[in-house]
Short mmCIF file of C-alpha atoms and ligand atoms in Angstrom, two decimals:
data_model
loop_
_atom_site.label_atom_id
_atom_site.label_comp_id
_atom_site.label_asym_id
_atom_site.label_seq_id
_atom_site.Cartn_x
_atom_site.Cartn_y
_atom_site.Cartn_z
CA MET A 1145 -95.28 -17.99 -18.35
CA SER A 1146 -94.77 -20.98 -16.16
CA ASP A 1147 -97.53 -23.45 -16.93
CA ASP A 1148 -99.75 -23.66 -19.95
CA THR A 1149 -101.84 -20.56 -19.25
CA TYR A 1150 -100.48 -19.06 -22.48
CA LYS A 1151 -102.97 -21.26 -24.31
CA ASN A 1152 -105.83 -19.16 -23.08
CA GLN A 1153 -104.23 -15.76 -23.09
CA ILE A 1154 -104.07 -14.87 -26.73
CA GLY A 1155 -107.71 -13.92 -26.97
CA TRP A 1156 -109.50 -16.83 -28.57
CA ASN A 1157 -113.23 -16.51 -28.19
CA PHE A 1158 -114.72 -19.78 -29.36
CA ASP A 1159 -118.38 -20.48 -30.00
CA ASN A 1160 -118.61 -23.71 -31.96
CA SER A 1161 -121.91 -23.81 -33.79
CA TYR A 1162 -120.85 -26.54 -36.23
CA PHE A 1163 -119.91 -28.73 -33.29
CA ARG A 1164 -123.50 -28.40 -32.06
CA LEU A 1165 -124.84 -29.90 -35.29
CA PRO A 1166 -125.59 -33.65 -35.24
CA GLY A 1167 -122.69 -36.08 -35.03
CA TYR A 1168 -122.98 -37.34 -38.59
CA PHE A 1169 -121.75 -33.96 -39.91
CA TYR A 1170 -118.24 -34.62 -38.62
CA THR A 1171 -115.93 -36.71 -36.47
CA LYS A 1172 -114.82 -35.27 -33.17
CA MET A 1173 -111.10 -35.59 -32.89
CA HIS A 1174 -107.94 -33.82 -31.81
CA PRO A 1175 -105.05 -32.88 -34.06
CA ILE A 1176 -102.27 -35.45 -33.81
CA PRO A 1177 -99.37 -33.92 -31.85
CA VAL A 1178 -96.09 -33.31 -33.66
CA SER A 1179 -92.58 -33.77 -32.35
CA ASP A 1180 -90.87 -30.43 -32.73
CA PRO A 1181 -92.95 -27.54 -34.04
CA HIS A 1182 -91.40 -24.23 -35.08
CA VAL A 1183 -93.10 -21.08 -36.27
CA VAL A 1184 -92.22 -20.17 -39.84
CA ILE A 1185 -94.55 -17.25 -40.33
CA ILE A 1186 -97.33 -15.52 -38.46
CA ASN A 1187 -99.77 -13.09 -40.01
CA GLN A 1188 -99.65 -10.28 -37.50
CA LYS A 1189 -102.09 -8.06 -39.39
CA LEU A 1190 -104.70 -10.79 -39.53
CA ALA A 1191 -104.10 -11.61 -35.86
CA ASN A 1192 -104.75 -7.96 -35.00
CA LYS A 1193 -107.93 -7.99 -37.03
CA LEU A 1194 -109.11 -11.07 -35.16
CA GLY A 1195 -108.26 -9.49 -31.82
CA LEU A 1196 -105.54 -12.03 -31.03
CA MET A 1197 -102.60 -10.94 -28.90
CA LEU A 1198 -99.75 -12.97 -30.23
CA GLU A 1199 -97.08 -10.86 -28.56
CA LYS A 1200 -97.77 -12.51 -25.21
CA PRO A 1201 -96.62 -16.08 -25.72
CA SER A 1202 -93.04 -16.99 -26.58
CA LYS A 1203 -92.15 -18.37 -30.04
CA LYS A 1204 -92.07 -21.84 -28.53
CA GLU A 1205 -95.53 -21.44 -27.10
CA LEU A 1206 -96.85 -20.09 -30.38
CA ALA A 1207 -95.42 -23.15 -32.10
CA GLN A 1208 -97.32 -25.35 -29.63
CA LEU A 1209 -100.52 -23.43 -30.31
CA PHE A 1210 -100.32 -23.35 -34.09
CA SER A 1211 -99.37 -27.01 -34.40
CA GLY A 1212 -102.32 -28.19 -32.36
CA ASN A 1213 -100.00 -29.63 -29.70
CA ALA A 1214 -101.70 -27.30 -27.22
CA LEU A 1215 -105.36 -26.53 -27.75
CA PRO A 1216 -106.83 -23.39 -26.19
CA LYS A 1217 -109.82 -23.44 -23.89
CA GLY A 1218 -113.06 -23.49 -25.82
CA SER A 1219 -111.65 -25.39 -28.76
CA GLU A 1220 -113.76 -28.39 -29.78
CA PRO A 1221 -111.80 -29.95 -32.62
CA LEU A 1222 -113.42 -31.95 -35.37
CA ALA A 1223 -112.89 -33.17 -38.92
CA GLN A 1224 -115.74 -32.33 -41.27
CA ALA A 1225 -117.47 -34.89 -43.44
CA TYR A 1226 -118.13 -34.05 -47.08
CA ALA A 1227 -118.25 -35.52 -50.54
CA GLY A 1228 -117.34 -34.09 -53.89
CA HIS A 1229 -117.08 -34.46 -57.61
CA GLN A 1230 -113.36 -34.72 -58.28
CA PHE A 1231 -112.68 -34.10 -61.96
CA GLY A 1232 -116.28 -35.06 -62.60
CA HIS A 1233 -116.38 -38.23 -60.47
CA PHE A 1234 -118.38 -38.44 -57.27
CA THR A 1235 -116.44 -39.51 -54.15
CA LEU A 1236 -116.96 -39.51 -50.41
CA LEU A 1237 -114.25 -37.37 -48.86
CA GLY A 1238 -114.02 -35.32 -45.66
CA ASP A 1239 -111.14 -33.56 -43.94
CA GLY A 1240 -108.45 -36.18 -44.30
CA ARG A 1241 -105.72 -34.00 -42.85
CA ALA A 1242 -107.50 -30.99 -41.39
CA HIS A 1243 -109.07 -30.16 -38.05
CA LEU A 1244 -111.53 -27.40 -37.41
CA ILE A 1245 -110.48 -26.32 -33.94
CA GLY A 1246 -113.38 -23.97 -33.43
CA GLU A 1247 -115.20 -20.82 -34.48
CA HIS A 1248 -113.65 -17.63 -33.21
CA VAL A 1249 -116.00 -14.69 -32.75
CA THR A 1250 -114.35 -11.28 -32.91
CA SER A 1251 -115.40 -8.26 -30.87
CA ASP A 1252 -117.53 -6.98 -33.75
CA GLY A 1253 -119.38 -10.28 -33.95
CA THR A 1254 -117.65 -11.69 -37.02
CA ARG A 1255 -117.52 -15.47 -36.89
CA VAL A 1256 -114.61 -17.33 -38.49
CA ASP A 1257 -113.56 -20.96 -38.67
CA ILE A 1258 -110.07 -21.68 -37.41
CA GLN A 1259 -108.76 -24.76 -39.15
CA PHE A 1260 -105.44 -26.57 -39.11
CA LYS A 1261 -104.36 -28.18 -42.36
CA GLY A 1262 -101.72 -30.89 -42.18
CA SER A 1263 -102.58 -31.67 -38.55
CA GLY A 1264 -102.75 -35.45 -38.80
CA LYS A 1265 -104.78 -38.33 -40.10
CA THR A 1266 -108.53 -38.43 -39.59
CA PRO A 1267 -111.01 -41.22 -40.38
CA TYR A 1268 -111.46 -39.55 -43.80
CA ALA A 1269 -107.78 -39.81 -44.71
CA LYS A 1270 -108.06 -42.93 -46.90
CA ARG A 1271 -104.50 -43.68 -47.98
CA GLY A 1272 -103.20 -40.20 -47.13
CA ASP A 1273 -100.78 -39.60 -44.27
CA GLY A 1274 -102.76 -36.69 -42.82
CA ARG A 1275 -99.84 -34.37 -43.25
CA ALA A 1276 -98.77 -31.51 -45.48
CA ALA A 1277 -95.42 -30.27 -46.72
CA LEU A 1278 -93.95 -26.85 -46.06
CA GLY A 1279 -93.92 -25.72 -49.72
CA PRO A 1280 -97.63 -26.17 -50.43
CA MET A 1281 -98.62 -24.62 -47.09
CA LEU A 1282 -96.48 -21.54 -47.77
CA ARG A 1283 -97.90 -21.46 -51.28
CA GLU A 1284 -101.42 -21.29 -49.86
CA TYR A 1285 -100.24 -18.59 -47.43
CA ILE A 1286 -98.75 -16.42 -50.21
CA ILE A 1287 -101.57 -16.78 -52.69
CA SER A 1288 -104.48 -16.50 -50.27
CA GLU A 1289 -102.99 -13.34 -48.78
CA ALA A 1290 -102.35 -11.97 -52.28
CA MET A 1291 -105.97 -12.67 -53.19
CA HIS A 1292 -107.14 -10.88 -50.07
CA ASN A 1293 -105.03 -7.85 -50.93
CA LEU A 1294 -106.43 -7.94 -54.46
CA GLY A 1295 -109.86 -7.51 -52.88
CA ILE A 1296 -111.08 -10.99 -53.81
CA PRO A 1297 -113.09 -13.09 -51.33
CA THR A 1298 -110.84 -15.78 -49.92
CA THR A 1299 -109.95 -17.88 -46.92
CA ARG A 1300 -106.91 -16.47 -45.18
CA SER A 1301 -103.73 -17.74 -43.59
CA LEU A 1302 -102.82 -16.98 -40.01
CA ALA A 1303 -99.72 -19.07 -39.46
CA VAL A 1304 -97.44 -21.77 -40.81
CA VAL A 1305 -95.37 -23.96 -38.51
CA THR A 1306 -93.01 -26.77 -39.38
CA THR A 1307 -93.65 -30.00 -37.50
CA GLY A 1308 -90.12 -31.33 -37.08
CA GLU A 1309 -91.29 -34.41 -38.95
CA LYS A 1310 -90.71 -35.51 -42.51
CA VAL A 1311 -93.38 -36.15 -45.07
CA TYR A 1312 -92.83 -38.41 -48.05
CA ARG A 1313 -94.04 -37.30 -51.47
CA GLU A 1314 -91.93 -37.64 -54.63
CA SER A 1315 -89.09 -36.87 -52.21
CA MET A 1316 -88.66 -36.37 -48.49
CA LEU A 1317 -89.99 -32.98 -47.39
CA GLN A 1318 -90.44 -30.95 -44.23
CA GLY A 1319 -93.86 -31.35 -42.65
CA ALA A 1320 -95.88 -28.23 -41.91
CA ILE A 1321 -99.26 -27.09 -40.62
CA LEU A 1322 -101.19 -24.10 -41.93
CA THR A 1323 -103.73 -22.27 -39.80
CA ARG A 1324 -106.54 -21.30 -42.12
CA VAL A 1325 -109.18 -18.71 -41.33
CA ALA A 1326 -112.43 -18.95 -43.28
CA SER A 1327 -115.88 -17.52 -42.93
CA SER A 1328 -116.85 -21.22 -42.94
CA HIS A 1329 -115.77 -24.49 -44.51
CA MET A 1330 -119.15 -25.55 -45.90
CA ARG A 1331 -118.68 -26.68 -49.45
CA VAL A 1332 -120.93 -27.76 -52.28
CA GLY A 1333 -119.59 -31.19 -51.35
CA THR A 1334 -120.91 -30.86 -47.79
CA PHE A 1335 -124.43 -30.65 -49.23
CA GLN A 1336 -123.70 -33.53 -51.58
CA TYR A 1337 -122.58 -35.59 -48.60
CA LEU A 1338 -125.72 -34.93 -46.59
CA ALA A 1339 -127.89 -35.61 -49.64
CA THR A 1340 -126.47 -39.14 -49.66
CA GLN A 1341 -127.65 -39.71 -46.07
CA LYS A 1342 -130.88 -41.65 -45.85
CA ASP A 1343 -133.46 -39.60 -44.01
CA GLY A 1344 -132.59 -36.25 -45.58
CA LYS A 1345 -132.90 -34.61 -42.16
CA GLY A 1346 -129.30 -33.50 -42.09
CA LEU A 1347 -129.68 -31.82 -45.44
CA LYS A 1348 -132.36 -29.46 -44.20
CA GLN A 1349 -130.35 -28.81 -41.05
CA LEU A 1350 -127.28 -27.93 -43.07
CA ALA A 1351 -129.25 -25.69 -45.43
CA ASP A 1352 -130.83 -23.85 -42.50
CA TYR A 1353 -127.44 -23.55 -40.86
CA ALA A 1354 -125.89 -22.16 -44.06
CA ILE A 1355 -128.71 -19.63 -44.40
CA ASP A 1356 -128.29 -18.58 -40.78
CA ARG A 1357 -124.57 -18.19 -41.12
CA HIS A 1358 -124.15 -16.71 -44.59
CA TYR A 1359 -127.51 -15.64 -46.00
CA PRO A 1360 -129.68 -14.56 -43.04
CA GLU A 1361 -131.67 -12.28 -45.35
CA LEU A 1362 -133.26 -15.41 -46.84
CA LYS A 1363 -134.83 -16.48 -43.56
CA GLY A 1364 -138.59 -16.39 -43.75
CA SER A 1365 -138.68 -16.26 -47.54
CA GLU A 1366 -141.26 -18.47 -49.25
CA GLN A 1367 -138.72 -20.70 -50.99
CA PRO A 1368 -135.59 -20.29 -48.85
CA TYR A 1369 -133.73 -23.26 -50.36
CA LEU A 1370 -134.34 -22.17 -53.92
CA GLU A 1371 -133.23 -18.68 -52.89
CA LEU A 1372 -130.14 -20.23 -51.31
CA ILE A 1373 -129.15 -21.78 -54.63
CA LYS A 1374 -129.58 -18.43 -56.36
CA ALA A 1375 -127.65 -16.58 -53.66
CA VAL A 1376 -124.74 -19.03 -53.73
CA MET A 1377 -124.73 -18.82 -57.53
CA ASN A 1378 -124.58 -15.03 -57.40
CA ARG A 1379 -121.65 -15.06 -54.98
CA GLN A 1380 -119.86 -17.60 -57.13
CA ILE A 1381 -120.40 -15.42 -60.19
CA ASP A 1382 -118.90 -12.48 -58.35
CA LEU A 1383 -115.94 -14.61 -57.29
CA LEU A 1384 -115.43 -16.07 -60.74
CA VAL A 1385 -115.47 -12.67 -62.42
CA ASN A 1386 -112.85 -11.49 -59.96
CA TRP A 1387 -110.70 -14.50 -60.78
CA LEU A 1388 -111.00 -13.78 -64.49
CA ARG A 1389 -110.18 -10.12 -63.87
CA VAL A 1390 -106.79 -10.89 -62.35
CA GLY A 1391 -106.01 -13.96 -64.45
CA PHE A 1392 -106.40 -16.50 -61.64
CA ILE A 1393 -106.72 -20.19 -62.42
CA HIS A 1394 -107.91 -22.19 -59.42
CA GLY A 1395 -106.75 -25.47 -60.89
CA VAL A 1396 -108.94 -27.89 -58.88
CA MET A 1397 -112.50 -26.64 -59.02
CA ASN A 1398 -113.91 -29.87 -57.65
CA THR A 1399 -117.23 -29.46 -55.85
CA ASP A 1400 -115.47 -30.09 -52.52
CA ASN A 1401 -113.33 -27.04 -53.23
CA MET A 1402 -116.21 -24.62 -53.76
CA ALA A 1403 -117.25 -22.79 -50.60
CA ILE A 1404 -120.88 -21.85 -49.95
CA SER A 1405 -119.67 -18.55 -48.49
CA GLY A 1406 -118.28 -17.46 -51.89
CA GLU A 1407 -114.67 -17.41 -50.73
CA THR A 1408 -111.83 -18.86 -52.78
CA ILE A 1409 -110.81 -22.03 -50.96
CA ASP A 1410 -108.21 -24.79 -51.22
CA TYR A 1411 -105.17 -23.42 -52.94
CA GLY A 1412 -103.46 -26.32 -54.60
CA PRO A 1413 -101.91 -26.07 -58.03
CA CYS A 1414 -103.52 -22.67 -58.65
CA ALA A 1415 -101.60 -20.07 -60.64
CA PHE A 1416 -101.94 -16.74 -62.43
CA LEU A 1417 -101.76 -16.21 -66.17
CA ASP A 1418 -98.59 -14.66 -67.51
CA SER A 1419 -99.11 -14.45 -71.26
CA TYR A 1420 -102.75 -14.49 -72.20
CA ASP A 1421 -104.14 -17.74 -73.47
CA PRO A 1422 -107.67 -18.72 -72.44
CA GLU A 1423 -106.78 -22.40 -72.60
CA THR A 1424 -104.05 -22.11 -70.01
CA VAL A 1425 -103.81 -24.94 -67.49
CA PHE A 1426 -100.98 -25.19 -64.97
CA SER A 1427 -102.04 -28.11 -62.85
CA SER A 1428 -100.11 -31.28 -63.60
CA ILE A 1429 -103.15 -33.39 -62.74
CA ASP A 1430 -105.57 -31.59 -65.05
CA GLN A 1431 -104.79 -33.54 -68.21
CA MET A 1432 -108.18 -32.92 -69.79
CA LYS A 1433 -107.95 -29.13 -69.31
CA ARG A 1434 -111.20 -29.30 -67.35
CA TYR A 1435 -110.15 -26.38 -65.15
CA ALA A 1436 -108.49 -24.18 -67.80
CA TYR A 1437 -108.72 -20.40 -67.36
CA ALA A 1438 -111.61 -19.92 -69.77
CA ASN A 1439 -113.43 -23.08 -68.70
CA GLN A 1440 -113.95 -21.75 -65.19
CA PRO A 1441 -117.37 -20.18 -65.95
CA HIS A 1442 -118.65 -23.46 -67.36
CA ILE A 1443 -117.33 -25.36 -64.33
CA THR A 1444 -118.80 -22.88 -61.88
CA GLN A 1445 -122.19 -23.45 -63.49
CA TRP A 1446 -121.62 -27.23 -63.45
CA ASN A 1447 -120.78 -27.13 -59.74
CA ILE A 1448 -123.84 -25.01 -59.00
CA ALA A 1449 -125.90 -27.63 -60.84
CA ARG A 1450 -124.51 -30.26 -58.44
CA PHE A 1451 -125.38 -27.98 -55.51
CA ALA A 1452 -128.93 -27.50 -56.81
CA GLU A 1453 -129.29 -31.23 -57.39
CA SER A 1454 -128.32 -32.01 -53.82
CA LEU A 1455 -130.93 -29.54 -52.51
CA MET A 1456 -133.76 -30.90 -54.68
CA PRO A 1457 -135.48 -32.84 -51.87
CA LEU A 1458 -136.02 -29.49 -50.12
CA LEU A 1459 -137.39 -27.68 -53.15
CA HIS A 1460 -140.63 -29.59 -53.72
CA LYS A 1461 -142.34 -32.82 -52.62
CA ASP A 1462 -142.75 -33.76 -56.23
CA ILE A 1463 -139.36 -34.65 -57.62
CA GLU A 1464 -140.18 -33.53 -61.15
CA GLN A 1465 -141.29 -30.15 -59.97
CA ALA A 1466 -138.19 -29.90 -57.78
CA ALA A 1467 -136.02 -30.71 -60.81
CA ALA A 1468 -137.79 -28.07 -62.89
CA LEU A 1469 -137.17 -25.43 -60.20
CA ALA A 1470 -133.51 -26.36 -59.92
CA GLU A 1471 -133.09 -26.42 -63.67
CA GLU A 1472 -134.52 -22.94 -64.02
CA VAL A 1473 -131.91 -21.51 -61.65
CA ILE A 1474 -129.05 -23.36 -63.32
CA GLN A 1475 -130.13 -22.17 -66.74
CA SER A 1476 -130.26 -18.59 -65.48
CA PHE A 1477 -126.48 -18.59 -64.85
CA ASN A 1478 -125.34 -17.12 -68.14
CA ALA A 1479 -127.13 -13.80 -68.25
CA PRO A 1480 -125.85 -12.42 -64.90
CA PHE A 1481 -122.42 -13.91 -65.56
CA GLN A 1482 -122.14 -12.23 -68.96
CA THR A 1483 -123.33 -8.92 -67.54
CA ALA A 1484 -120.88 -9.07 -64.64
CA TRP A 1485 -118.02 -10.12 -66.92
CA LEU A 1486 -118.69 -7.35 -69.41
CA SER A 1487 -118.91 -4.71 -66.75
CA MET A 1488 -115.66 -5.99 -65.21
CA MET A 1489 -113.91 -5.81 -68.59
CA ARG A 1490 -115.27 -2.30 -69.11
CA ARG A 1491 -113.71 -1.26 -65.82
CA LYS A 1492 -110.41 -2.82 -66.82
CA LEU A 1493 -110.47 -0.67 -69.94
CA GLY A 1494 -111.58 2.50 -68.16
CA PHE A 1495 -115.05 2.69 -69.70
CA PHE A 1496 -117.88 4.44 -67.95
CA GLY A 1497 -121.36 3.72 -69.24
CA GLU A 1498 -122.00 1.36 -72.12
CA ASP A 1499 -121.38 1.52 -75.82
CA LYS A 1500 -122.53 -1.14 -78.23
CA ALA A 1501 -119.03 -1.37 -79.69
CA ASP A 1502 -117.50 -2.24 -76.28
CA GLU A 1503 -117.83 -5.98 -76.68
CA LEU A 1504 -115.97 -5.94 -79.96
CA LEU A 1505 -113.23 -3.73 -78.53
CA ILE A 1506 -112.77 -6.15 -75.63
CA ALA A 1507 -112.81 -9.21 -77.87
CA ASP A 1508 -110.30 -7.65 -80.27
CA LEU A 1509 -107.89 -6.80 -77.47
CA LEU A 1510 -108.07 -10.34 -76.09
CA LYS A 1511 -107.54 -11.74 -79.58
CA TRP A 1512 -104.50 -9.51 -80.04
CA MET A 1513 -103.13 -10.49 -76.62
CA LYS A 1514 -103.50 -14.16 -77.40
CA HIS A 1515 -101.88 -13.82 -80.79
CA HIS A 1516 -98.88 -11.91 -79.44
CA HIS A 1517 -98.59 -13.84 -76.15
CA ALA A 1518 -98.98 -10.50 -74.40
CA ASP A 1519 -98.71 -10.47 -70.62
CA TYR A 1520 -102.27 -10.34 -69.25
CA THR A 1521 -101.47 -8.23 -66.17
CA ASN A 1522 -99.03 -5.80 -67.72
CA THR A 1523 -101.02 -5.08 -70.88
CA PHE A 1524 -103.93 -3.58 -68.95
CA ARG A 1525 -101.62 -1.66 -66.67
CA ASP A 1526 -99.57 -0.35 -69.63
CA LEU A 1527 -102.73 1.08 -71.17
CA ILE A 1528 -103.07 3.60 -68.35
CA SER A 1529 -101.59 6.48 -70.34
CA GLU A 1530 -102.62 8.96 -72.98
CA THR A 1531 -99.71 7.92 -75.14
CA ILE A 1532 -99.41 4.57 -76.81
CA PRO A 1533 -97.71 2.01 -74.52
CA LYS A 1534 -94.00 1.51 -74.97
CA GLY A 1535 -92.58 -1.90 -75.70
CA ASP A 1536 -91.79 -4.11 -78.64
CA TYR A 1537 -95.04 -5.89 -79.00
CA TYR A 1538 -97.10 -2.71 -79.03
CA VAL A 1539 -95.33 -1.60 -82.22
CA THR A 1540 -97.66 -3.57 -84.42
CA GLU A 1541 -100.21 -2.18 -86.81
CA ASP A 1542 -103.04 -4.21 -85.32
CA PHE A 1543 -102.31 -2.87 -81.85
CA GLN A 1544 -102.09 0.74 -83.07
CA ASP A 1545 -105.49 0.39 -84.77
CA TRP A 1546 -107.01 -1.07 -81.67
CA TRP A 1547 -105.42 1.58 -79.44
CA GLU A 1548 -106.85 4.41 -81.51
CA ARG A 1549 -110.34 2.89 -81.28
CA TRP A 1550 -109.88 2.52 -77.51
CA LEU A 1551 -108.80 6.15 -77.17
CA ILE A 1552 -111.87 7.37 -79.07
CA ARG A 1553 -114.10 5.30 -76.77
CA LEU A 1554 -112.29 6.71 -73.74
CA LYS A 1555 -112.98 10.26 -74.89
CA GLN A 1556 -116.70 9.39 -75.15
CA ASN A 1557 -116.78 8.64 -71.44
CA SER A 1558 -119.07 10.76 -69.32
CA GLU A 1559 -116.17 11.16 -66.89
CA SER A 1560 -112.68 12.61 -67.30
CA THR A 1561 -109.74 10.62 -68.59
CA GLU A 1562 -108.15 10.93 -65.14
CA SER A 1563 -111.21 9.23 -63.65
CA ALA A 1564 -110.96 6.51 -66.28
CA PHE A 1565 -107.31 5.95 -65.35
CA SER A 1566 -108.21 5.77 -61.65
CA LEU A 1567 -110.83 3.17 -62.48
CA MET A 1568 -108.24 1.21 -64.45
CA ARG A 1569 -105.69 1.44 -61.65
CA ALA A 1570 -108.26 0.03 -59.24
CA SER A 1571 -109.29 -2.79 -61.59
CA ASN A 1572 -105.91 -3.90 -62.94
CA PRO A 1573 -103.29 -5.00 -60.45
CA ALA A 1574 -99.68 -3.98 -60.99
CA PHE A 1575 -98.55 -6.94 -58.88
CA ILE A 1576 -99.75 -10.52 -58.89
CA PRO A 1577 -98.04 -13.57 -57.38
CA ARG A 1578 -96.19 -14.53 -60.53
CA ASN A 1579 -95.48 -18.23 -60.61
CA HIS A 1580 -91.73 -17.91 -61.09
CA GLN A 1581 -91.47 -15.51 -58.15
CA VAL A 1582 -93.58 -17.77 -55.96
CA GLU A 1583 -91.43 -20.77 -56.89
CA LYS A 1584 -88.23 -18.84 -56.11
CA ALA A 1585 -89.52 -17.82 -52.69
CA LEU A 1586 -90.63 -21.38 -51.91
CA PHE A 1587 -87.36 -22.89 -53.06
CA ALA A 1588 -85.36 -20.56 -50.83
CA ALA A 1589 -87.64 -21.30 -47.88
CA GLU A 1590 -87.77 -25.06 -48.32
CA GLU A 1591 -84.28 -25.82 -49.54
CA GLN A 1592 -82.19 -23.12 -47.90
CA SER A 1593 -84.29 -22.12 -44.88
CA ASP A 1594 -84.05 -18.60 -46.25
CA PHE A 1595 -87.34 -16.82 -45.65
CA SER A 1596 -86.25 -13.39 -46.84
CA LYS A 1597 -87.59 -13.93 -50.37
CA LEU A 1598 -90.94 -15.03 -48.95
CA HIS A 1599 -91.23 -11.89 -46.82
CA LYS A 1600 -90.16 -9.70 -49.71
CA LEU A 1601 -92.76 -11.24 -51.99
CA LEU A 1602 -95.48 -10.80 -49.37
CA GLU A 1603 -94.46 -7.16 -49.03
CA VAL A 1604 -94.62 -6.67 -52.82
CA LEU A 1605 -98.09 -8.22 -52.90
CA SER A 1606 -99.43 -6.19 -49.99
CA GLU A 1607 -100.67 -3.24 -52.09
CA PRO A 1608 -101.11 -4.70 -55.55
CA TYR A 1609 -102.83 -1.72 -57.15
CA VAL A 1610 -100.19 0.85 -56.22
CA ASP A 1611 -97.33 1.60 -58.63
CA LYS A 1612 -94.03 0.97 -56.88
CA PRO A 1613 -91.07 1.46 -59.19
CA GLU A 1614 -88.76 -0.07 -56.58
CA TYR A 1615 -90.52 -3.42 -57.14
CA LYS A 1616 -90.30 -3.32 -60.94
CA GLU A 1617 -88.55 -6.66 -60.97
CA PHE A 1618 -91.72 -8.31 -59.67
CA GLN A 1619 -93.78 -6.98 -62.58
CA LYS A 1620 -91.65 -8.69 -65.18
CA PRO A 1621 -93.04 -11.75 -66.90
CA PRO A 1622 -90.83 -14.81 -66.58
CA LYS A 1623 -87.86 -15.18 -68.89
CA PRO A 1624 -88.14 -18.33 -71.02
CA GLU A 1625 -85.93 -20.25 -68.59
CA GLU A 1626 -88.00 -19.03 -65.61
CA ARG A 1627 -91.38 -19.95 -67.03
CA VAL A 1628 -93.41 -22.32 -64.88
CA TYR A 1629 -95.41 -24.68 -67.05
CA GLN A 1630 -96.78 -26.97 -64.41
CA THR A 1631 -97.84 -26.66 -60.82
CA PHE A 1632 -98.37 -29.53 -58.42
CA CYS A 1633 -100.81 -30.14 -55.60
CA GLY A 1634 -98.05 -31.58 -53.48
CA THR A 1635 -100.66 -33.16 -51.24
P1 AMP B 1875 -107.69 -31.50 -52.00
O1 AMP B 1875 -107.26 -32.03 -53.32
O2 AMP B 1875 -106.60 -30.85 -51.21
O3 AMP B 1875 -108.93 -30.69 -52.06
O4 AMP B 1875 -108.04 -32.80 -51.14
C1 AMP B 1875 -108.98 -33.75 -51.52
C2 AMP B 1875 -109.25 -34.71 -50.40
O5 AMP B 1875 -108.09 -35.45 -50.08
C3 AMP B 1875 -109.69 -34.06 -49.10
O6 AMP B 1875 -110.64 -34.90 -48.53
C4 AMP B 1875 -108.42 -34.01 -48.29
O7 AMP B 1875 -108.67 -33.96 -46.92
C5 AMP B 1875 -107.75 -35.31 -48.70
N1 AMP B 1875 -106.30 -35.26 -48.56
C6 AMP B 1875 -105.42 -34.56 -49.32
N2 AMP B 1875 -104.16 -34.79 -48.92
C7 AMP B 1875 -104.21 -35.64 -47.88
C8 AMP B 1875 -103.25 -36.25 -47.03
N3 AMP B 1875 -101.96 -36.03 -47.17
N4 AMP B 1875 -103.70 -37.07 -46.06
C9 AMP B 1875 -105.01 -37.32 -45.90
N5 AMP B 1875 -105.97 -36.78 -46.67
C10 AMP B 1875 -105.59 -35.95 -47.65
MG1 MG B 1876 -110.04 -29.70 -50.94
#
């Protein structure tokens, strides 16, 4: 292709509804061009799903496109304004290093945000450089795609390019830009931001926009904004229970990192449990263990409380009555969460129907796992058998007792044991992005420009519920010397 027509030939179909919202929702601005972009990875499957024809442009042209050096027709780039409680403290934030380049509408009418992360400083950058390093962007790529394949709502990753420029963190690193695809980027913090604006007009506009985009069934209801809080809470409960199911620890559940759509967003120092311990924290910046594995339900409820608070002006003219309405929703969190959690754990253990002894069986297994530092993922997968699992730590009296109780409960099922095992196979992944494997793939990519480990890992994680003996290595927990104790944002 001679000129720059390639920009418009890959099939973008932009319709930028957020851009049509009032100016105080965002700052219009272009990504800052980079000197020498190169494609590191492109998600061909996702591109196909979005109807993008990435075969047409050359690699060089793709690098221009996915660095923001060349913007396609119809793109109206902006940086979103938002606020957020970061580790409990309220701050005004906004996209400091991200640009929403537009909303792409696929042929079946699905609308997705296309956002660059690491694409240069915006007015919200504060002291940040507006850039991102290759490691963290590839980390988000790996883990978000793994989450998608695990069947968990998440933003996705379409491409990573290096910028040809250095970024300075603890050391000098390669700069990179991630193209993120999300059903939207509205966060709890977006509502908090608009609630701080004087006239409150923007708040109603945002709430109506969120209902239109994500909860159209609420339109016309008597109390749409109260219903919105409940609906967001329900999606967050579903998300949270999925996280707990696979042992995911988000790591930075600040209110600016909680999406209204119910997708997992902002992969920073997130990680998966190896050995089971509910108090596990990986993030180096989470000294108080605020975002520990088992604290995630409490934090989800806390964040929903902040969401409800920000919507209070829309709930009732009388502030006390508004507070009472909000409070009622927040207090209703536990019952549906407990129900969803219990039913998820039942599926993990292959139980159909309910038995009053189930809760004790679940609690006893978790207690045993904690005591023996059992691997969270492998334990559930090992149970899928009519014979007692093999392995050193199963040869304990307490496990044998528990296993016999479990087997009796399994036989009480209304469905066959084979059906129970199918249910377990679908609820318990064989493959998760184990921290030590992720770190190995990132090290090879960053330090040795060797992307083979990254591709291999992505392949392993592509069908996480299917047994694949050839990938046995990836099921192993870390050896003591491989164990990752801390993860870093690397922002
Ligand atoms: P995060 O911890 O990634 O959710 O980011 C929190 C806030 O810091 C967001 O407003 C980001 O846009 C901003 N931020 C993070 N890293 C940078 C950076 N390198 N330059 C500018 N802003 C940043
Ligand atoms: Mg964030």
